[in-house]
């Protein structure tokens, strides 16, 4: 272990190019006396075991290589501190975790997994969404009407052909009022944003769409905070997570439901929080053993 503790922010080739949060994070950690570096998770020759802590930050594209990514997380966690932990990475990178949340009584958007053609059951009423169980940024996802079962079935067949399990969820009509994203740092609520709907076009798979359209600051109500706490309480493990983002929207009755629980490389919208970056850096420094 070097005399100056090394902290690695795990990213990717595209993250090194486009993640605007990386340079200020690295600079701020270095100002605190840490040997901070941003390194692609699949970089050849980098010795992760020499780090006091490794933070998964912007490992974009891992969904196309999930088995390899999980093996990397396991290997890193075997030699040093990884946040979030490897077990959480495995659990959270497959959206079947939504069924776990439901099983724990957490209000969650209804989700049906379709692993084979024989499992296909599509809603007879209302619009619905088809997406892969392993994906990020609404990739390979689309919204359909009740008279577009043929298009949806074709979409599901394409996902199966690519080796993916498909998911079907109702399209929440009140999502046009904004999807809420509540950010927790070290298990404590930090800040929230509200963003516009993503699947605005019906029957269209558009992998170039903006993942987080028009984010604005949001003050969550008691029901939203209660839902976020319940979702986090259902996460496997006991230690507070370095970061978590709970995405939710309003159901037809006006009560919030979890859309996704983001525990691996989410956008934390730290620029929408006065103290969010400071809190994040404090936690990283603490987990590196120097806080």
PDB file of C-alpha atoms in Angstrom:
ATOM      1  CA  UNK A   1       0.000   0.000   0.000  1.00  0.00           C
ATOM      2  CA  UNK A   2       1.542   3.378  -0.950  1.00  0.00           C
ATOM      3  CA  UNK A   3       2.356   5.875   1.842  1.00  0.00           C
ATOM      4  CA  UNK A   4      -0.227   8.241   0.389  1.00  0.00           C
ATOM      5  CA  UNK A   5      -3.527   6.343   0.296  1.00  0.00           C
ATOM      6  CA  UNK A   6      -4.679   5.745  -3.261  1.00  0.00           C
ATOM      7  CA  UNK A   7      -8.354   6.087  -4.157  1.00  0.00           C
ATOM      8  CA  UNK A   8      -9.519   4.920  -7.580  1.00  0.00           C
ATOM      9  CA  UNK A   9     -12.703   6.168  -9.176  1.00  0.00           C
ATOM     10  CA  UNK A  10     -13.664   3.311 -11.482  1.00  0.00           C
ATOM     11  CA  UNK A  11     -14.977   4.540 -14.806  1.00  0.00           C
ATOM     12  CA  UNK A  12     -14.803   3.476 -18.462  1.00  0.00           C
ATOM     13  CA  UNK A  13     -13.281   4.701 -21.690  1.00  0.00           C
ATOM     14  CA  UNK A  14     -16.369   6.747 -22.462  1.00  0.00           C
ATOM     15  CA  UNK A  15     -16.589   7.873 -18.839  1.00  0.00           C
ATOM     16  CA  UNK A  16     -13.062   9.242 -18.995  1.00  0.00           C
ATOM     17  CA  UNK A  17     -14.182  11.274 -21.978  1.00  0.00           C
ATOM     18  CA  UNK A  18     -17.668  12.385 -20.935  1.00  0.00           C
ATOM     19  CA  UNK A  19     -18.113  12.124 -17.153  1.00  0.00           C
ATOM     20  CA  UNK A  20     -17.991  15.790 -16.122  1.00  0.00           C
ATOM     21  CA  UNK A  21     -17.962  14.867 -12.418  1.00  0.00           C
ATOM     22  CA  UNK A  22     -14.676  12.935 -12.592  1.00  0.00           C
ATOM     23  CA  UNK A  23     -12.123  15.799 -12.897  1.00  0.00           C
ATOM     24  CA  UNK A  24     -13.491  17.844  -9.957  1.00  0.00           C
ATOM     25  CA  UNK A  25     -13.813  14.700  -7.810  1.00  0.00           C
ATOM     26  CA  UNK A  26     -10.230  13.662  -8.498  1.00  0.00           C
ATOM     27  CA  UNK A  27      -8.939  17.202  -7.925  1.00  0.00           C
ATOM     28  CA  UNK A  28     -10.842  17.586  -4.650  1.00  0.00           C
ATOM     29  CA  UNK A  29      -9.621  14.239  -3.318  1.00  0.00           C
ATOM     30  CA  UNK A  30      -6.039  15.169  -4.181  1.00  0.00           C
ATOM     31  CA  UNK A  31      -6.464  18.437  -2.299  1.00  0.00           C
ATOM     32  CA  UNK A  32      -7.368  16.318   0.716  1.00  0.00           C
ATOM     33  CA  UNK A  33      -4.037  14.532   0.477  1.00  0.00           C
ATOM     34  CA  UNK A  34      -5.178  11.389  -1.316  1.00  0.00           C
ATOM     35  CA  UNK A  35      -3.573   9.851  -4.379  1.00  0.00           C
ATOM     36  CA  UNK A  36      -6.774   9.948  -6.416  1.00  0.00           C
ATOM     37  CA  UNK A  37      -7.022   8.538  -9.929  1.00  0.00           C
ATOM     38  CA  UNK A  38      -9.798   7.861 -12.431  1.00  0.00           C
ATOM     39  CA  UNK A  39      -9.292   4.496 -14.129  1.00  0.00           C
ATOM     40  CA  UNK A  40     -11.414   2.478 -16.557  1.00  0.00           C
ATOM     41  CA  UNK A  41     -12.638  -0.656 -14.809  1.00  0.00           C
ATOM     42  CA  UNK A  42     -11.269  -2.830 -17.609  1.00  0.00           C
ATOM     43  CA  UNK A  43      -7.902  -1.065 -17.849  1.00  0.00           C
ATOM     44  CA  UNK A  44      -5.077  -3.526 -18.412  1.00  0.00           C
ATOM     45  CA  UNK A  45      -2.272  -3.625 -15.893  1.00  0.00           C
ATOM     46  CA  UNK A  46      -3.815  -1.459 -13.182  1.00  0.00           C
ATOM     47  CA  UNK A  47      -3.279  -2.919  -9.704  1.00  0.00           C
ATOM     48  CA  UNK A  48      -6.552  -2.384  -7.864  1.00  0.00           C
ATOM     49  CA  UNK A  49      -5.176  -4.106  -4.769  1.00  0.00           C
ATOM     50  CA  UNK A  50      -2.851  -1.126  -4.164  1.00  0.00           C
ATOM     51  CA  UNK A  51      -5.855   1.131  -3.596  1.00  0.00           C
ATOM     52  CA  UNK A  52      -7.158   1.945  -0.135  1.00  0.00           C
ATOM     53  CA  UNK A  53     -10.616   2.263  -1.679  1.00  0.00           C
ATOM     54  CA  UNK A  54     -12.250   1.854  -5.070  1.00  0.00           C
ATOM     55  CA  UNK A  55     -15.429   3.766  -5.910  1.00  0.00           C
ATOM     56  CA  UNK A  56     -17.580   2.648  -8.839  1.00  0.00           C
ATOM     57  CA  UNK A  57     -18.338   5.937 -10.547  1.00  0.00           C
ATOM     58  CA  UNK A  58     -19.089   5.820 -14.298  1.00  0.00           C
ATOM     59  CA  UNK A  59     -18.519   2.277 -15.581  1.00  0.00           C
ATOM     60  CA  UNK A  60     -20.767   2.986 -18.555  1.00  0.00           C
ATOM     61  CA  UNK A  61     -21.315   0.128 -20.970  1.00  0.00           C
ATOM     62  CA  UNK A  62     -20.884  -2.633 -18.393  1.00  0.00           C
ATOM     63  CA  UNK A  63     -24.379  -3.913 -19.221  1.00  0.00           C
ATOM     64  CA  UNK A  64     -23.016  -5.384 -22.474  1.00  0.00           C
ATOM     65  CA  UNK A  65     -20.342  -7.265 -20.484  1.00  0.00           C
ATOM     66  CA  UNK A  66     -22.073  -7.910 -17.169  1.00  0.00           C
ATOM     67  CA  UNK A  67     -20.431 -11.284 -16.353  1.00  0.00           C
ATOM     68  CA  UNK A  68     -16.994  -9.751 -16.893  1.00  0.00           C
ATOM     69  CA  UNK A  69     -17.958  -6.695 -14.842  1.00  0.00           C
ATOM     70  CA  UNK A  70     -19.205  -8.844 -11.957  1.00  0.00           C
ATOM     71  CA  UNK A  71     -15.987 -10.862 -12.029  1.00  0.00           C
ATOM     72  CA  UNK A  72     -14.008  -7.607 -11.860  1.00  0.00           C
ATOM     73  CA  UNK A  73     -16.073  -6.395  -8.880  1.00  0.00           C
ATOM     74  CA  UNK A  74     -15.537  -9.694  -7.052  1.00  0.00           C
ATOM     75  CA  UNK A  75     -11.787  -9.564  -7.699  1.00  0.00           C
ATOM     76  CA  UNK A  76     -11.454  -5.973  -6.496  1.00  0.00           C
ATOM     77  CA  UNK A  77     -13.560  -6.620  -3.393  1.00  0.00           C
ATOM     78  CA  UNK A  78     -11.323  -9.564  -2.505  1.00  0.00           C
ATOM     79  CA  UNK A  79      -8.303  -7.271  -2.138  1.00  0.00           C
ATOM     80  CA  UNK A  80      -9.589  -3.855  -1.055  1.00  0.00           C
ATOM     81  CA  UNK A  81     -12.659  -1.769  -0.229  1.00  0.00           C
ATOM     82  CA  UNK A  82     -15.199  -1.499  -3.067  1.00  0.00           C
ATOM     83  CA  UNK A  83     -18.181   0.828  -3.002  1.00  0.00           C
ATOM     84  CA  UNK A  84     -20.773  -0.088  -3.493  1.00  0.00           C
ATOM     85  CA  UNK A  85     -19.956  -3.704  -2.451  1.00  0.00           C
ATOM     86  CA  UNK A  86     -19.652  -6.497  -5.002  1.00  0.00           C
ATOM     87  CA  UNK A  87     -22.721  -8.294  -3.653  1.00  0.00           C
ATOM     88  CA  UNK A  88     -24.790  -5.160  -4.151  1.00  0.00           C
ATOM     89  CA  UNK A  89     -23.390  -4.785  -7.667  1.00  0.00           C
ATOM     90  CA  UNK A  90     -24.493  -8.320  -8.530  1.00  0.00           C
ATOM     91  CA  UNK A  91     -27.973  -7.818  -7.027  1.00  0.00           C
ATOM     92  CA  UNK A  92     -28.632  -4.365  -8.470  1.00  0.00           C
ATOM     93  CA  UNK A  93     -27.391  -4.841 -12.045  1.00  0.00           C
ATOM     94  CA  UNK A  94     -30.326  -7.147 -12.841  1.00  0.00           C
ATOM     95  CA  UNK A  95     -33.681  -5.402 -12.513  1.00  0.00           C
ATOM     96  CA  UNK A  96     -35.281  -8.550 -11.172  1.00  0.00           C
ATOM     97  CA  UNK A  97     -34.388  -6.954  -7.822  1.00  0.00           C
ATOM     98  CA  UNK A  98     -37.685  -5.097  -8.237  1.00  0.00           C
ATOM     99  CA  UNK A  99     -39.432  -8.369  -7.412  1.00  0.00           C
ATOM    100  CA  UNK A 100     -37.358  -8.556  -4.216  1.00  0.00           C
ATOM    101  CA  UNK A 101     -38.541  -5.077  -3.258  1.00  0.00           C
ATOM    102  CA  UNK A 102     -42.132  -6.091  -3.897  1.00  0.00           C
ATOM    103  CA  UNK A 103     -41.611  -9.188  -1.764  1.00  0.00           C
ATOM    104  CA  UNK A 104     -40.508  -6.940   1.082  1.00  0.00           C
ATOM    105  CA  UNK A 105     -43.705  -4.916   0.801  1.00  0.00           C
ATOM    106  CA  UNK A 106     -42.105  -1.926  -0.929  1.00  0.00           C
ATOM    107  CA  UNK A 107     -44.553  -0.212  -3.342  1.00  0.00           C
ATOM    108  CA  UNK A 108     -42.934  -0.845  -6.727  1.00  0.00           C
ATOM    109  CA  UNK A 109     -44.063  -0.527 -10.331  1.00  0.00           C
ATOM    110  CA  UNK A 110     -45.611  -3.937 -11.183  1.00  0.00           C
ATOM    111  CA  UNK A 111     -43.027  -6.014 -13.044  1.00  0.00           C
ATOM    112  CA  UNK A 112     -43.294  -9.253 -15.019  1.00  0.00           C
ATOM    113  CA  UNK A 113     -40.148 -11.082 -16.127  1.00  0.00           C
ATOM    114  CA  UNK A 114     -40.305 -12.873 -19.490  1.00  0.00           C
ATOM    115  CA  UNK A 115     -37.415 -15.274 -19.961  1.00  0.00           C
ATOM    116  CA  UNK A 116     -38.917 -17.361 -22.790  1.00  0.00           C
ATOM    117  CA  UNK A 117     -41.624 -16.997 -25.482  1.00  0.00           C
ATOM    118  CA  UNK A 118     -43.967 -19.216 -23.458  1.00  0.00           C
ATOM    119  CA  UNK A 119     -43.877 -16.641 -20.640  1.00  0.00           C
ATOM    120  CA  UNK A 120     -45.217 -13.774 -22.752  1.00  0.00           C
ATOM    121  CA  UNK A 121     -48.287 -12.165 -21.207  1.00  0.00           C
ATOM    122  CA  UNK A 122     -49.039  -8.593 -22.250  1.00  0.00           C
ATOM    123  CA  UNK A 123     -51.557  -6.179 -20.715  1.00  0.00           C
ATOM    124  CA  UNK A 124     -54.964  -6.119 -22.366  1.00  0.00           C
ATOM    125  CA  UNK A 125     -55.617  -2.557 -21.222  1.00  0.00           C
ATOM    126  CA  UNK A 126     -53.457   0.509 -20.960  1.00  0.00           C
ATOM    127  CA  UNK A 127     -50.016   1.326 -22.215  1.00  0.00           C
ATOM    128  CA  UNK A 128     -47.022  -0.683 -21.097  1.00  0.00           C
ATOM    129  CA  UNK A 129     -43.224  -0.771 -21.306  1.00  0.00           C
ATOM    130  CA  UNK A 130     -40.891  -3.508 -22.550  1.00  0.00           C
ATOM    131  CA  UNK A 131     -37.238  -3.417 -21.488  1.00  0.00           C
ATOM    132  CA  UNK A 132     -34.330  -5.779 -20.827  1.00  0.00           C
ATOM    133  CA  UNK A 133     -33.705  -6.854 -17.238  1.00  0.00           C
ATOM    134  CA  UNK A 134     -30.085  -5.749 -17.592  1.00  0.00           C
ATOM    135  CA  UNK A 135     -29.860  -2.259 -19.033  1.00  0.00           C
ATOM    136  CA  UNK A 136     -29.050   1.363 -18.246  1.00  0.00           C
ATOM    137  CA  UNK A 137     -30.301   4.699 -19.511  1.00  0.00           C
ATOM    138  CA  UNK A 138     -33.541   3.210 -20.917  1.00  0.00           C
ATOM    139  CA  UNK A 139     -31.495   1.369 -23.547  1.00  0.00           C
ATOM    140  CA  UNK A 140     -33.457  -1.104 -25.700  1.00  0.00           C
ATOM    141  CA  UNK A 141     -36.685   0.014 -23.987  1.00  0.00           C
ATOM    142  CA  UNK A 142     -39.965   1.103 -25.543  1.00  0.00           C
ATOM    143  CA  UNK A 143     -43.525   2.041 -24.681  1.00  0.00           C
ATOM    144  CA  UNK A 144     -46.509   0.376 -26.370  1.00  0.00           C
ATOM    145  CA  UNK A 145     -50.273   0.728 -26.538  1.00  0.00           C
ATOM    146  CA  UNK A 146     -52.698  -2.128 -25.949  1.00  0.00           C
ATOM    147  CA  UNK A 147     -53.155  -2.583 -29.714  1.00  0.00           C
ATOM    148  CA  UNK A 148     -49.406  -2.956 -30.368  1.00  0.00           C
ATOM    149  CA  UNK A 149     -48.921  -6.456 -28.952  1.00  0.00           C
ATOM    150  CA  UNK A 150     -47.347  -7.579 -32.219  1.00  0.00           C
ATOM    151  CA  UNK A 151     -44.660  -4.888 -31.974  1.00  0.00           C
ATOM    152  CA  UNK A 152     -44.060  -5.643 -28.307  1.00  0.00           C
ATOM    153  CA  UNK A 153     -43.744  -9.384 -29.017  1.00  0.00           C
ATOM    154  CA  UNK A 154     -41.207  -8.636 -31.740  1.00  0.00           C
ATOM    155  CA  UNK A 155     -39.270  -6.475 -29.265  1.00  0.00           C
ATOM    156  CA  UNK A 156     -39.299  -9.276 -26.682  1.00  0.00           C
ATOM    157  CA  UNK A 157     -38.129 -11.798 -29.291  1.00  0.00           C
ATOM    158  CA  UNK A 158     -35.208  -9.519 -30.170  1.00  0.00           C
ATOM    159  CA  UNK A 159     -34.234  -9.264 -26.498  1.00  0.00           C
ATOM    160  CA  UNK A 160     -34.373 -13.053 -26.160  1.00  0.00           C
ATOM    161  CA  UNK A 161     -32.269 -13.470 -29.289  1.00  0.00           C
ATOM    162  CA  UNK A 162     -29.655 -11.211 -27.695  1.00  0.00           C
ATOM    163  CA  UNK A 163     -29.625 -13.405 -24.583  1.00  0.00           C
ATOM    164  CA  UNK A 164     -31.648 -11.022 -22.415  1.00  0.00           C
ATOM    165  CA  UNK A 165     -34.596 -11.567 -20.121  1.00  0.00           C
ATOM    166  CA  UNK A 166     -37.389  -9.140 -20.949  1.00  0.00           C
ATOM    167  CA  UNK A 167     -39.485  -7.142 -18.498  1.00  0.00           C
ATOM    168  CA  UNK A 168     -43.005  -5.816 -18.935  1.00  0.00           C
ATOM    169  CA  UNK A 169     -44.348  -2.999 -16.771  1.00  0.00           C
ATOM    170  CA  UNK A 170     -47.422  -0.784 -16.995  1.00  0.00           C
ATOM    171  CA  UNK A 171     -46.712   2.720 -18.228  1.00  0.00           C
ATOM    172  CA  UNK A 172     -47.552   5.003 -15.337  1.00  0.00           C
ATOM    173  CA  UNK A 173     -49.807   7.713 -16.723  1.00  0.00           C
ATOM    174  CA  UNK A 174     -48.745  10.246 -14.090  1.00  0.00           C
ATOM    175  CA  UNK A 175     -45.066   9.966 -14.934  1.00  0.00           C
ATOM    176  CA  UNK A 176     -45.613  13.029 -17.106  1.00  0.00           C
ATOM    177  CA  UNK A 177     -45.742  14.941 -13.808  1.00  0.00           C
ATOM    178  CA  UNK A 178     -42.084  14.065 -13.401  1.00  0.00           C
ATOM    179  CA  UNK A 179     -39.976  11.169 -12.179  1.00  0.00           C
ATOM    180  CA  UNK A 180     -38.411  11.846  -8.775  1.00  0.00           C
ATOM    181  CA  UNK A 181     -34.837  10.834  -7.948  1.00  0.00           C
ATOM    182  CA  UNK A 182     -33.872  10.885  -4.273  1.00  0.00           C
ATOM    183  CA  UNK A 183     -30.140  10.702  -3.555  1.00  0.00           C
ATOM    184  CA  UNK A 184     -28.750   9.193  -0.354  1.00  0.00           C
ATOM    185  CA  UNK A 185     -25.107   9.421   0.684  1.00  0.00           C
ATOM    186  CA  UNK A 186     -23.870   7.156   3.458  1.00  0.00           C
ATOM    187  CA  UNK A 187     -27.459   6.118   4.140  1.00  0.00           C
ATOM    188  CA  UNK A 188     -28.582   9.708   4.765  1.00  0.00           C
ATOM    189  CA  UNK A 189     -30.871  11.706   2.466  1.00  0.00           C
ATOM    190  CA  UNK A 190     -28.884  14.352   0.593  1.00  0.00           C
ATOM    191  CA  UNK A 191     -31.000  15.926  -2.154  1.00  0.00           C
ATOM    192  CA  UNK A 192     -33.529  15.190  -4.883  1.00  0.00           C
ATOM    193  CA  UNK A 193     -34.341  16.155  -8.430  1.00  0.00           C
ATOM    194  CA  UNK A 194     -37.380  15.817 -10.659  1.00  0.00           C
ATOM    195  CA  UNK A 195     -36.886  14.932 -14.310  1.00  0.00           C
ATOM    196  CA  UNK A 196     -39.092  14.617 -17.352  1.00  0.00           C
ATOM    197  CA  UNK A 197     -40.386  11.355 -18.856  1.00  0.00           C
ATOM    198  CA  UNK A 198     -38.011   9.384 -21.072  1.00  0.00           C
ATOM    199  CA  UNK A 199     -40.255   7.132 -23.185  1.00  0.00           C
ATOM    200  CA  UNK A 200     -42.132   9.942 -24.884  1.00  0.00           C
ATOM    201  CA  UNK A 201     -42.507   8.213 -28.268  1.00  0.00           C
ATOM    202  CA  UNK A 202     -44.825   5.221 -28.546  1.00  0.00           C
ATOM    203  CA  UNK A 203     -43.547   2.045 -30.203  1.00  0.00           C
ATOM    204  CA  UNK A 204     -40.036   3.432 -30.694  1.00  0.00           C
ATOM    205  CA  UNK A 205     -36.718   2.019 -29.461  1.00  0.00           C
ATOM    206  CA  UNK A 206     -34.375   5.006 -29.367  1.00  0.00           C
ATOM    207  CA  UNK A 207     -31.001   4.340 -27.755  1.00  0.00           C
ATOM    208  CA  UNK A 208     -29.917   7.946 -28.314  1.00  0.00           C
ATOM    209  CA  UNK A 209     -32.600   9.450 -26.083  1.00  0.00           C
ATOM    210  CA  UNK A 210     -31.615  11.620 -23.118  1.00  0.00           C
ATOM    211  CA  UNK A 211     -31.596   9.473 -19.975  1.00  0.00           C
ATOM    212  CA  UNK A 212     -32.403  12.317 -17.569  1.00  0.00           C
ATOM    213  CA  UNK A 213     -34.338  15.030 -19.400  1.00  0.00           C
ATOM    214  CA  UNK A 214     -34.754  18.473 -17.846  1.00  0.00           C
ATOM    215  CA  UNK A 215     -33.666  17.787 -14.247  1.00  0.00           C
ATOM    216  CA  UNK A 216     -34.699  20.398 -11.681  1.00  0.00           C
ATOM    217  CA  UNK A 217     -34.360  20.484  -7.872  1.00  0.00           C
ATOM    218  CA  UNK A 218     -37.144  18.725  -6.013  1.00  0.00           C
ATOM    219  CA  UNK A 219     -38.266  18.800  -2.379  1.00  0.00           C
ATOM    220  CA  UNK A 220     -39.620  15.317  -1.592  1.00  0.00           C
ATOM    221  CA  UNK A 221     -42.756  14.920   0.481  1.00  0.00           C
ATOM    222  CA  UNK A 222     -43.121  12.615   3.489  1.00  0.00           C
ATOM    223  CA  UNK A 223     -44.517   9.760   1.365  1.00  0.00           C
ATOM    224  CA  UNK A 224     -41.545   9.906  -1.011  1.00  0.00           C
ATOM    225  CA  UNK A 225     -39.026   9.916   1.840  1.00  0.00           C
ATOM    226  CA  UNK A 226     -40.844   7.033   3.529  1.00  0.00           C
ATOM    227  CA  UNK A 227     -40.761   5.031   0.294  1.00  0.00           C
ATOM    228  CA  UNK A 228     -37.050   5.699  -0.201  1.00  0.00           C
ATOM    229  CA  UNK A 229     -36.274   4.556   3.342  1.00  0.00           C
ATOM    230  CA  UNK A 230     -38.334   1.389   2.856  1.00  0.00           C
ATOM    231  CA  UNK A 231     -36.537   0.595  -0.397  1.00  0.00           C
ATOM    232  CA  UNK A 232     -33.109   1.047   1.177  1.00  0.00           C
ATOM    233  CA  UNK A 233     -34.126  -1.095   4.150  1.00  0.00           C
ATOM    234  CA  UNK A 234     -34.881  -3.938   1.709  1.00  0.00           C
ATOM    235  CA  UNK A 235     -31.390  -3.866   0.169  1.00  0.00           C
ATOM    236  CA  UNK A 236     -29.277  -6.908   1.130  1.00  0.00           C
ATOM    237  CA  UNK A 237     -26.472  -6.218   3.593  1.00  0.00           C
ATOM    238  CA  UNK A 238     -26.188  -4.152   6.721  1.00  0.00           C
ATOM    239  CA  UNK A 239     -23.605  -1.429   6.079  1.00  0.00           C
ATOM    240  CA  UNK A 240     -24.795   1.967   4.768  1.00  0.00           C
ATOM    241  CA  UNK A 241     -24.189   2.317   1.055  1.00  0.00           C
ATOM    242  CA  UNK A 242     -21.758   4.969  -0.150  1.00  0.00           C
ATOM    243  CA  UNK A 243     -24.445   6.215  -2.509  1.00  0.00           C
ATOM    244  CA  UNK A 244     -27.952   5.318  -3.605  1.00  0.00           C
ATOM    245  CA  UNK A 245     -30.501   6.893  -5.897  1.00  0.00           C
ATOM    246  CA  UNK A 246     -34.134   5.914  -5.597  1.00  0.00           C
ATOM    247  CA  UNK A 247     -36.161   6.730  -8.717  1.00  0.00           C
ATOM    248  CA  UNK A 248     -39.913   6.906  -8.223  1.00  0.00           C
ATOM    249  CA  UNK A 249     -43.071   8.168  -9.876  1.00  0.00           C
ATOM    250  CA  UNK A 250     -46.687   8.628  -8.879  1.00  0.00           C
ATOM    251  CA  UNK A 251     -49.097   5.756  -9.346  1.00  0.00           C
ATOM    252  CA  UNK A 252     -52.660   6.281 -10.552  1.00  0.00           C
ATOM    253  CA  UNK A 253     -53.794   6.910  -6.967  1.00  0.00           C
ATOM    254  CA  UNK A 254     -51.179   9.616  -6.460  1.00  0.00           C
ATOM    255  CA  UNK A 255     -48.929   7.618  -4.136  1.00  0.00           C
ATOM    256  CA  UNK A 256     -45.268   7.104  -5.124  1.00  0.00           C
ATOM    257  CA  UNK A 257     -43.888   3.764  -6.319  1.00  0.00           C
ATOM    258  CA  UNK A 258     -40.281   2.763  -6.940  1.00  0.00           C
ATOM    259  CA  UNK A 259     -39.290   2.727 -10.601  1.00  0.00           C
ATOM    260  CA  UNK A 260     -35.643   1.815 -10.087  1.00  0.00           C
ATOM    261  CA  UNK A 261     -33.130   1.579  -7.268  1.00  0.00           C
ATOM    262  CA  UNK A 262     -29.781   2.823  -8.603  1.00  0.00           C
ATOM    263  CA  UNK A 263     -26.819   1.508  -6.587  1.00  0.00           C
ATOM    264  CA  UNK A 264     -24.217   1.120  -9.339  1.00  0.00           C
ATOM    265  CA  UNK A 265     -22.675   4.167 -11.096  1.00  0.00           C
ATOM    266  CA  UNK A 266     -25.788   6.379 -11.065  1.00  0.00           C
ATOM    267  CA  UNK A 267     -25.814  10.068 -11.911  1.00  0.00           C
ATOM    268  CA  UNK A 268     -25.974  11.614  -8.424  1.00  0.00           C
ATOM    269  CA  UNK A 269     -26.864  15.119  -9.669  1.00  0.00           C
ATOM    270  CA  UNK A 270     -24.356  16.602  -7.235  1.00  0.00           C
ATOM    271  CA  UNK A 271     -24.559  19.924  -9.065  1.00  0.00           C
ATOM    272  CA  UNK A 272     -28.116  20.220  -7.732  1.00  0.00           C
ATOM    273  CA  UNK A 273     -26.971  20.027  -4.125  1.00  0.00           C
ATOM    274  CA  UNK A 274     -25.128  22.655  -2.110  1.00  0.00           C
ATOM    275  CA  UNK A 275     -23.320  20.143   0.084  1.00  0.00           C
ATOM    276  CA  UNK A 276     -23.689  16.897  -1.889  1.00  0.00           C
ATOM    277  CA  UNK A 277     -20.175  16.838  -3.351  1.00  0.00           C
ATOM    278  CA  UNK A 278     -18.628  17.718   0.014  1.00  0.00           C
ATOM    279  CA  UNK A 279     -20.548  14.913   1.722  1.00  0.00           C
ATOM    280  CA  UNK A 280     -19.561  12.445  -1.010  1.00  0.00           C
ATOM    281  CA  UNK A 281     -15.880  13.365  -0.661  1.00  0.00           C
ATOM    282  CA  UNK A 282     -16.049  13.096   3.144  1.00  0.00           C
ATOM    283  CA  UNK A 283     -17.412   9.574   2.843  1.00  0.00           C
ATOM    284  CA  UNK A 284     -14.810   8.499   0.279  1.00  0.00           C
ATOM    285  CA  UNK A 285     -12.022   9.857   2.462  1.00  0.00           C
ATOM    286  CA  UNK A 286     -13.448   8.110   5.496  1.00  0.00           C
ATOM    287  CA  UNK A 287     -13.708   4.789   3.648  1.00  0.00           C
ATOM    288  CA  UNK A 288     -10.117   5.153   2.497  1.00  0.00           C
ATOM    289  CA  UNK A 289      -9.149   5.224   6.175  1.00  0.00           C
ATOM    290  CA  UNK A 290      -8.023   8.839   6.330  1.00  0.00           C
ATOM    291  CA  UNK A 291     -11.224  10.655   7.333  1.00  0.00           C
TER     292      UNK A 291
END
